[in-house]
Structures are given as C-alpha cells and as structure tokens.
Coordinates of C-alpha atoms in Angstrom, one line a residue:
M1 CA 21.3 -2.2 3.7
I2 CA 18.2 -0.9 5.5
D3 CA 17.3 -2.7 8.7
F4 CA 14.2 -4.4 7.6
P5 CA 11.5 -5.2 10.2
W6 CA 10.6 -8.5 8.5
G7 CA 12.7 -11.7 8.3
P8 CA 14.0 -13.6 5.2
G9 CA 11.5 -15.5 3.2
T10 CA 8.5 -13.3 4.1
A11 CA 5.1 -12.9 2.3
T12 CA 2.2 -10.6 2.9
G13 CA -1.0 -9.2 1.4
V14 CA -1.5 -5.8 -0.3
G15 CA -4.6 -4.5 1.5
S16 CA -8.1 -5.2 0.3
Y17 CA -10.2 -8.4 0.6
P18 CA -13.7 -9.5 -0.4
G19 CA -16.5 -9.8 2.1
D20 CA -17.7 -7.7 5.0
D21 CA -16.5 -9.5 8.2
P22 CA -13.4 -7.8 9.6
E23 CA -12.8 -10.5 12.2
E24 CA -13.0 -13.4 9.8
T25 CA -10.8 -11.7 7.3
L26 CA -8.2 -10.7 9.9
R27 CA -8.0 -14.3 11.1
V28 CA -7.4 -15.5 7.5
V29 CA -4.6 -12.9 7.2
L30 CA -3.0 -13.9 10.5
G31 CA -3.2 -17.6 9.5
E32 CA -1.9 -17.4 6.0
V33 CA 0.8 -14.7 6.3
P34 CA 1.7 -14.7 10.0
E35 CA 5.3 -13.4 9.4
L36 CA 3.9 -10.0 8.2
P37 CA 0.1 -9.7 8.6
H38 CA -1.7 -6.5 8.0
L39 CA -5.0 -4.7 8.6
P40 CA -7.5 -5.9 6.0
E41 CA -9.6 -3.4 4.0
L42 CA -13.2 -4.5 3.1
P43 CA -14.5 -2.2 0.4
A44 CA -17.6 -4.4 -0.1
R45 CA -19.0 -2.9 3.0
G46 CA -19.8 0.2 1.0
P47 CA -18.8 3.9 1.0
G48 CA -16.3 4.8 3.7
A49 CA -14.7 1.3 3.5
D50 CA -13.2 2.0 0.1
M51 CA -9.6 3.1 -0.1
I52 CA -10.4 6.8 -0.8
G53 CA -13.2 7.2 1.7
R54 CA -11.3 5.3 4.4
S55 CA -8.2 7.5 4.0
A56 CA -10.2 10.7 3.6
G57 CA -11.8 9.9 6.9
L58 CA -8.4 10.3 8.5
L59 CA -8.1 13.9 7.3
V60 CA -8.0 16.4 10.2
D61 CA -10.4 19.4 9.9
M62 CA -11.1 18.5 6.2
P63 CA -14.4 16.6 6.1
V64 CA -15.7 14.9 3.0
H65 CA -19.0 13.6 1.7
L66 CA -20.0 11.4 -1.1
E67 CA -21.4 12.8 -4.4
P68 CA -22.5 10.7 -7.4
S69 CA -19.1 11.7 -8.9
G70 CA -17.2 10.5 -5.9
W71 CA -15.8 12.0 -2.6
R72 CA -15.9 15.8 -2.2
F73 CA -14.8 18.2 0.5
S74 CA -17.5 19.5 2.8
D75 CA -18.0 22.4 5.1
R76 CA -18.8 20.1 8.0
P77 CA -18.8 16.4 8.9
G78 CA -21.9 14.5 7.9
R79 CA -23.3 11.0 7.8
D80 CA -20.7 9.8 5.3
T81 CA -17.9 10.9 7.8
V82 CA -19.7 9.1 10.6
R83 CA -20.0 5.9 8.6
T84 CA -16.3 6.0 7.6
H85 CA -15.2 6.5 11.2
D86 CA -17.5 3.7 12.3
H87 CA -16.0 1.3 9.9
L88 CA -12.4 2.1 11.0
A89 CA -13.3 2.0 14.7
R90 CA -14.8 -1.5 14.2
D91 CA -11.7 -2.7 12.4
L92 CA -9.4 -1.4 15.2
D93 CA -11.5 -2.9 17.9
V94 CA -11.3 -6.3 16.1
L95 CA -7.6 -5.8 15.6
E96 CA -7.0 -5.3 19.3
E97 CA -9.2 -8.2 20.2
V98 CA -7.7 -10.7 17.7
A99 CA -4.1 -9.6 17.3
G100 CA -3.4 -7.5 20.4
T101 CA -0.5 -9.8 21.5
H102 CA 1.2 -9.8 18.0
D103 CA 4.9 -9.3 18.6
G104 CA 6.2 -9.0 15.0
P105 CA 5.9 -6.6 12.1
F106 CA 2.4 -5.5 11.2
K107 CA 1.4 -3.5 8.2
L108 CA -1.2 -0.7 7.8
Q109 CA -2.3 0.8 4.5
V110 CA -3.6 4.3 3.7
C111 CA -4.0 6.2 0.5
G112 CA -1.1 8.5 -0.3
P113 CA -1.5 12.2 -0.7
W114 CA -1.2 12.3 -4.5
T115 CA -3.7 9.6 -5.2
L116 CA -6.1 11.2 -2.6
A117 CA -5.6 14.6 -4.3
A118 CA -6.2 13.1 -7.7
T119 CA -9.5 11.6 -6.6
V120 CA -11.2 13.8 -4.0
E121 CA -13.0 16.8 -5.4
L122 CA -12.9 20.4 -4.2
R123 CA -16.2 22.0 -3.2
H124 CA -16.9 23.3 -6.7
G125 CA -16.1 20.0 -8.4
D126 CA -12.5 20.1 -9.7
R127 CA -10.1 17.5 -8.4
A128 CA -7.9 18.7 -5.5
I129 CA -4.8 18.0 -7.4
K130 CA -5.5 21.0 -9.7
D131 CA -5.0 23.4 -6.8
P132 CA -1.4 23.5 -5.3
G133 CA -2.7 25.1 -2.1
A134 CA -5.3 22.4 -1.7
V135 CA -2.7 19.7 -2.2
R136 CA -0.5 21.2 0.5
D137 CA -3.4 21.4 2.9
L138 CA -4.6 17.9 2.1
A139 CA -1.1 16.4 2.5
A140 CA -0.6 18.2 5.9
S141 CA -4.0 17.1 7.1
L142 CA -3.5 13.5 6.0
A143 CA -0.1 13.3 7.6
E144 CA -1.5 14.5 10.9
G145 CA -4.4 12.1 10.8
V146 CA -2.3 9.1 9.7
A147 CA 0.2 9.9 12.5
A148 CA -2.6 9.7 15.0
H149 CA -3.9 6.5 13.4
V150 CA -0.4 4.9 13.7
A151 CA -0.2 5.9 17.3
D152 CA -3.6 4.4 18.0
V153 CA -2.5 1.1 16.4
R154 CA 0.7 1.1 18.3
R155 CA -1.2 1.5 21.5
R156 CA -3.5 -1.5 20.6
L157 CA -0.5 -3.6 19.4
P158 CA 2.2 -2.6 21.9
A159 CA 4.6 -5.4 20.9
A160 CA 4.3 -4.9 17.1
R161 CA 6.6 -3.1 14.7
I162 CA 4.4 -1.0 12.5
L163 CA 4.9 -0.7 8.7
L164 CA 2.9 2.0 7.0
Q165 CA 2.1 1.5 3.3
L166 CA 1.1 4.6 1.3
D167 CA -1.0 3.5 -1.7
E168 CA -0.1 5.7 -4.7
P169 CA -1.6 4.1 -7.8
A170 CA -2.4 7.5 -9.3
L171 CA 1.1 9.0 -8.9
P172 CA 2.4 7.9 -12.3
A173 CA -0.7 9.5 -14.0
A174 CA -0.2 12.7 -11.9
L175 CA 3.5 12.9 -13.1
A176 CA 2.5 12.2 -16.7
G177 CA -0.4 14.7 -16.8
T178 CA -3.0 12.1 -17.6
V179 CA -5.3 12.5 -14.5
P180 CA -8.7 13.4 -16.0
T181 CA -10.6 16.5 -15.1
A182 CA -13.9 16.2 -13.1
S183 CA -15.8 16.2 -16.4
G184 CA -13.6 13.5 -17.9
F185 CA -13.1 15.4 -21.1
G186 CA -9.7 16.9 -20.3
R187 CA -6.5 16.2 -18.5
L188 CA -4.9 18.0 -15.6
R189 CA -1.4 19.6 -15.8
A190 CA 1.4 17.2 -14.9
I191 CA 3.0 17.5 -11.4
E192 CA 6.7 18.2 -11.5
D193 CA 8.9 15.6 -9.9
P194 CA 10.4 17.8 -7.2
V195 CA 6.9 18.9 -6.1
A196 CA 5.7 15.3 -5.9
E197 CA 8.8 14.2 -4.1
D198 CA 8.6 17.1 -1.6
V199 CA 4.9 16.4 -0.7
L200 CA 5.6 12.7 -0.2
R201 CA 8.7 13.4 1.8
R202 CA 6.9 15.7 4.2
T203 CA 4.1 13.1 4.6
I204 CA 6.6 10.3 5.4
E205 CA 8.7 12.4 7.8
T206 CA 5.6 13.5 9.7
V207 CA 4.0 10.1 10.0
C208 CA 7.2 8.1 10.6
A209 CA 9.0 10.5 12.9
G210 CA 10.8 8.9 15.8
D211 CA 10.7 5.5 14.1
A212 CA 6.9 5.4 14.6
A213 CA 6.5 3.3 11.5
F214 CA 8.6 1.8 8.7
P215 CA 7.5 3.6 5.4
L216 CA 6.8 1.9 2.2
V217 CA 4.9 3.0 -1.0
H218 CA 2.6 0.7 -3.0
C219 CA 2.1 1.5 -6.7
C220 CA 0.5 -1.2 -8.9
A221 CA 0.4 1.0 -12.0
R222 CA 3.0 1.1 -14.8
N223 CA 5.9 3.5 -14.8
V224 CA 6.6 3.4 -11.1
P225 CA 8.8 6.4 -10.3
F226 CA 11.4 4.3 -8.3
G227 CA 14.0 7.1 -7.9
L228 CA 11.4 9.7 -6.8
L229 CA 9.9 7.4 -4.2
R230 CA 13.3 6.4 -2.9
R231 CA 14.4 10.0 -2.5
A232 CA 11.1 10.8 -0.8
G233 CA 12.0 8.4 2.0
A234 CA 10.3 5.2 1.1
K235 CA 12.3 2.3 2.6
A236 CA 10.4 -0.3 0.6
L237 CA 8.4 -0.2 -2.6
S238 CA 5.5 -2.5 -3.4
V239 CA 4.9 -3.1 -7.2
D240 CA 3.2 -5.5 -9.6
L241 CA 6.0 -7.8 -10.9
R242 CA 4.4 -7.8 -14.4
H243 CA 4.9 -4.0 -14.6
L244 CA 8.7 -4.1 -14.4
P245 CA 9.8 -4.0 -18.0
R246 CA 13.5 -4.2 -18.9
R247 CA 13.6 -0.5 -19.7
D248 CA 13.2 0.1 -15.9
D249 CA 16.2 -2.0 -15.1
D250 CA 18.5 0.9 -14.3
T251 CA 16.1 2.4 -11.7
V252 CA 15.1 -0.9 -10.3
G253 CA 18.8 -2.0 -10.0
E254 CA 19.6 1.3 -8.3
T255 CA 16.8 0.8 -5.9
I256 CA 18.0 -2.7 -5.0
D257 CA 21.6 -1.5 -4.7
A258 CA 20.5 1.2 -2.3
G259 CA 19.1 -1.5 0.0
V260 CA 15.4 -0.6 -0.4
G261 CA 13.0 -3.4 0.2
L262 CA 10.9 -4.7 -2.7
F263 CA 7.3 -6.1 -2.2
L264 CA 6.9 -8.0 -5.5
G265 CA 3.4 -8.9 -6.7
A266 CA 4.0 -12.3 -8.1
V267 CA 0.6 -14.0 -7.7
P268 CA -2.5 -12.9 -9.6
A269 CA -4.9 -10.8 -7.6
T270 CA -8.1 -12.2 -9.1
D271 CA -9.2 -15.9 -9.4
A272 CA -6.8 -17.8 -11.6
A273 CA -5.6 -21.3 -12.1
L274 CA -2.2 -21.1 -10.4
P275 CA 0.8 -22.7 -12.2
P276 CA 3.3 -25.0 -10.4
L277 CA 5.1 -23.3 -7.5
R278 CA 8.4 -23.0 -9.4
A279 CA 6.6 -21.2 -12.3
T280 CA 5.3 -18.6 -9.9
A281 CA 8.7 -18.1 -8.3
E282 CA 10.7 -18.0 -11.5
P283 CA 9.9 -14.4 -12.5
V284 CA 11.2 -13.2 -9.1
R285 CA 14.4 -15.2 -9.5
E286 CA 14.8 -14.1 -13.1
L287 CA 14.5 -10.4 -12.1
W288 CA 17.2 -10.9 -9.5
R289 CA 19.5 -12.7 -11.8
R290 CA 19.3 -9.8 -14.3
F291 CA 21.1 -7.6 -11.7
G292 CA 23.6 -10.1 -10.4
F293 CA 22.7 -9.7 -6.8
P294 CA 23.3 -12.7 -4.5
P295 CA 20.3 -15.0 -3.8
A296 CA 20.7 -14.5 0.0
R297 CA 20.0 -10.8 -0.5
L298 CA 16.8 -11.6 -2.4
A299 CA 15.5 -13.7 0.5
R300 CA 16.1 -10.8 2.9
Q301 CA 15.2 -7.8 0.7
V302 CA 12.1 -9.1 -1.2
V303 CA 8.7 -9.7 0.3
V304 CA 6.3 -11.8 -1.9
T305 CA 2.7 -10.5 -2.4
P306 CA -0.3 -10.9 -4.7
A307 CA -0.1 -8.4 -7.6
C308 CA -2.6 -6.1 -5.9
G309 CA -5.5 -6.1 -3.5
L310 CA -7.7 -9.1 -3.5
A311 CA -11.1 -7.4 -3.2
G312 CA -12.1 -8.8 -6.6
A313 CA -11.2 -12.4 -5.7
S314 CA -13.3 -15.2 -4.2
P315 CA -12.8 -16.1 -0.5
R316 CA -11.4 -19.5 -1.7
Y317 CA -8.9 -17.9 -4.0
V318 CA -7.8 -15.4 -1.3
R319 CA -6.5 -18.3 0.8
E320 CA -4.8 -19.9 -2.3
A321 CA -3.1 -16.6 -3.3
L322 CA -1.8 -15.9 0.2
K323 CA -0.6 -19.5 0.6
R324 CA 1.1 -19.3 -2.8
S325 CA 2.8 -16.0 -1.8
R326 CA 4.1 -17.6 1.4
D327 CA 5.2 -20.8 -0.4
V328 CA 7.1 -18.8 -3.0
A329 CA 8.8 -16.7 -0.3
R330 CA 9.8 -19.9 1.5
M331 CA 11.2 -21.5 -1.7
L332 CA 13.3 -18.4 -2.4
Y333 CA 14.7 -18.5 1.2
E334 CA 15.5 -22.2 1.0
A335 CA 17.2 -21.7 -2.3
A336 CA 19.4 -19.0 -0.8
L337 CA 20.6 -21.4 1.9
E338 CA 21.8 -24.0 -0.7

C-alpha cells in the first residue's frame, strides 16, 4: 500500500471554479475541504487563466500566444504570456497570504503533457502532438517549468505536503487516434501506449524527484488507461465515477490491489438537485463491493470529489458540491469503523 499523504475519509475538489476572485475562492476551498485543499483555477478571468493557457505559461523557453483557433507556439513572449504569468503570480501571492501556515496535504493542478500537446498548435498550425520531436520538447519544457512551480509553492507553504495533479482529459483520445487535426476534418495518428507511458513517466520523475510532490493523474474522459498511468508512476488516479463501466473492472481492480489511490468523482460538477446522502455514497460502496476489498481500505484509499471541475457551476452549488463530497467521505469512513 502506498503511503498516502491524506487521511481516511478525505474529500477534495478537482481544480476549476466559477468567478474571478482567487482569495474568495481559496477561502471557500479551505473552508469546505480543509483535509485536502487545493489551488483553485478561475478560467472565467479569461485567456491565460484557462487550463491550457495556464499550464502553457509554465513552459520553459517555449512561449505561446493566443490565436482564434487556440494557443500556438511563438518565437518570443508577448502580452498573452505576460497576462498568464500575472494570473498565476496573483494566485500564488494569495495562496501564501491565506494558506501560508497550512500544515497538511495541498494539491496543485497542471495540464499533462499529452493534453497540452493535443491542444497547443505548432507555429504553422498543426497540433504539437503530430510531431514526436515537438512532443518531447514540450514534455521536457513542461516538466522543468512545473518542477520550478512546485518548488515555489513549497517555499510559500513550507509545512504542507504537495500533491501534483496532471490533468490528462485528452489522453484516451490520443491513444485511440481520435484527436482532430487543426482543421477539424481529419484525425491524428494514434499514440502508441509505450510512447505515451514513457513521456508521462519522464514528466512525473522530473517533477516529483526527491519526494517533491505526490503524483496523481486526473482523467474525466471515458476509457481511462489505468494500467498505463499506473506504470508511468501515478500514485493516485482521479476519475469520473460514472465512466467506470464493468468492462473496466479488471484494470480498476488491479489498480486498487496495487495500492494506488482513487479520487472518485461522485458528485455532479454542474448545478443539480442532489439526492439523499446515502444515494450519493452508494455508487462508491457498490464499486468497492464488486472487488471484495475491505471497507477500511476504501476509507483510506479513496478520496471523494466532484465529477470534474466546477467552473460551470453556480457559487451556491460549489459549496453544496464540496460539502456533499466531504459528507460522503465522512460517511464512508464512519461505516468502515463499524
């Protein structure tokens, strides 16, 4: 069993939130999921605060700018780069001011190399994922930039244990060969599993060297490649509970048996009338029962989350979703003690 940095009965958020006030949002996170808070992302602030632009801003010596079609590599940094860096600098200053004394686990989120490569365009317009050399350069640059980002956060939160979440929603499409070309009329060649695994492993090893951070990978798409992610070094996987069909039972069971943590998205990520608490918790318990693992292990190995980021939710619902995640986690923990 992996030595998890969180305690039993823990809940957290995935990453994004509505609004444009980083201090107010961080205080909501700290108040609603204090056992495992995280740095909020606020894409409503505009370009550079979105997942792709925010992570592309961490690239070392690979500047990007915004085109009508999306983010594209540039010859030199421009105003889009400056805006991206300003957003992140503001977030980190707020983090240090509001949570500088936090002494438990704390999660950061960045876009993973494959999703970034499947989204950012080369200078001539094709997606970076089309060019193996560009992917290698992007992944190395991202790893260097994220390692510096993690080091900066560790300096600002000296008593915290950092978890790093790599967001890879496009990885299943990259493996299946369904990533669209820049024109949208074609599909790019599928990435072979060993290649995808190697790039992810190198990224994780660089960023998390010396126990700098606990690595987890988030993928809210269908067909999550559990085995590949585990072999690449992910110590926890974050998934949408609705996207775990029984045909995946073998790979999910192997993941649990290997002691890998599971961040299970059990609460809707957009405004919804939530059912009774037990109805929200039951799919998590049912999944666990299918594999025959003891309930006490569930409470230790599983972290409860919303199904994905909450950027599309109302501020009122954000609090409800986080509270429901925390209440489900607590219910599962208490049931394990019986």
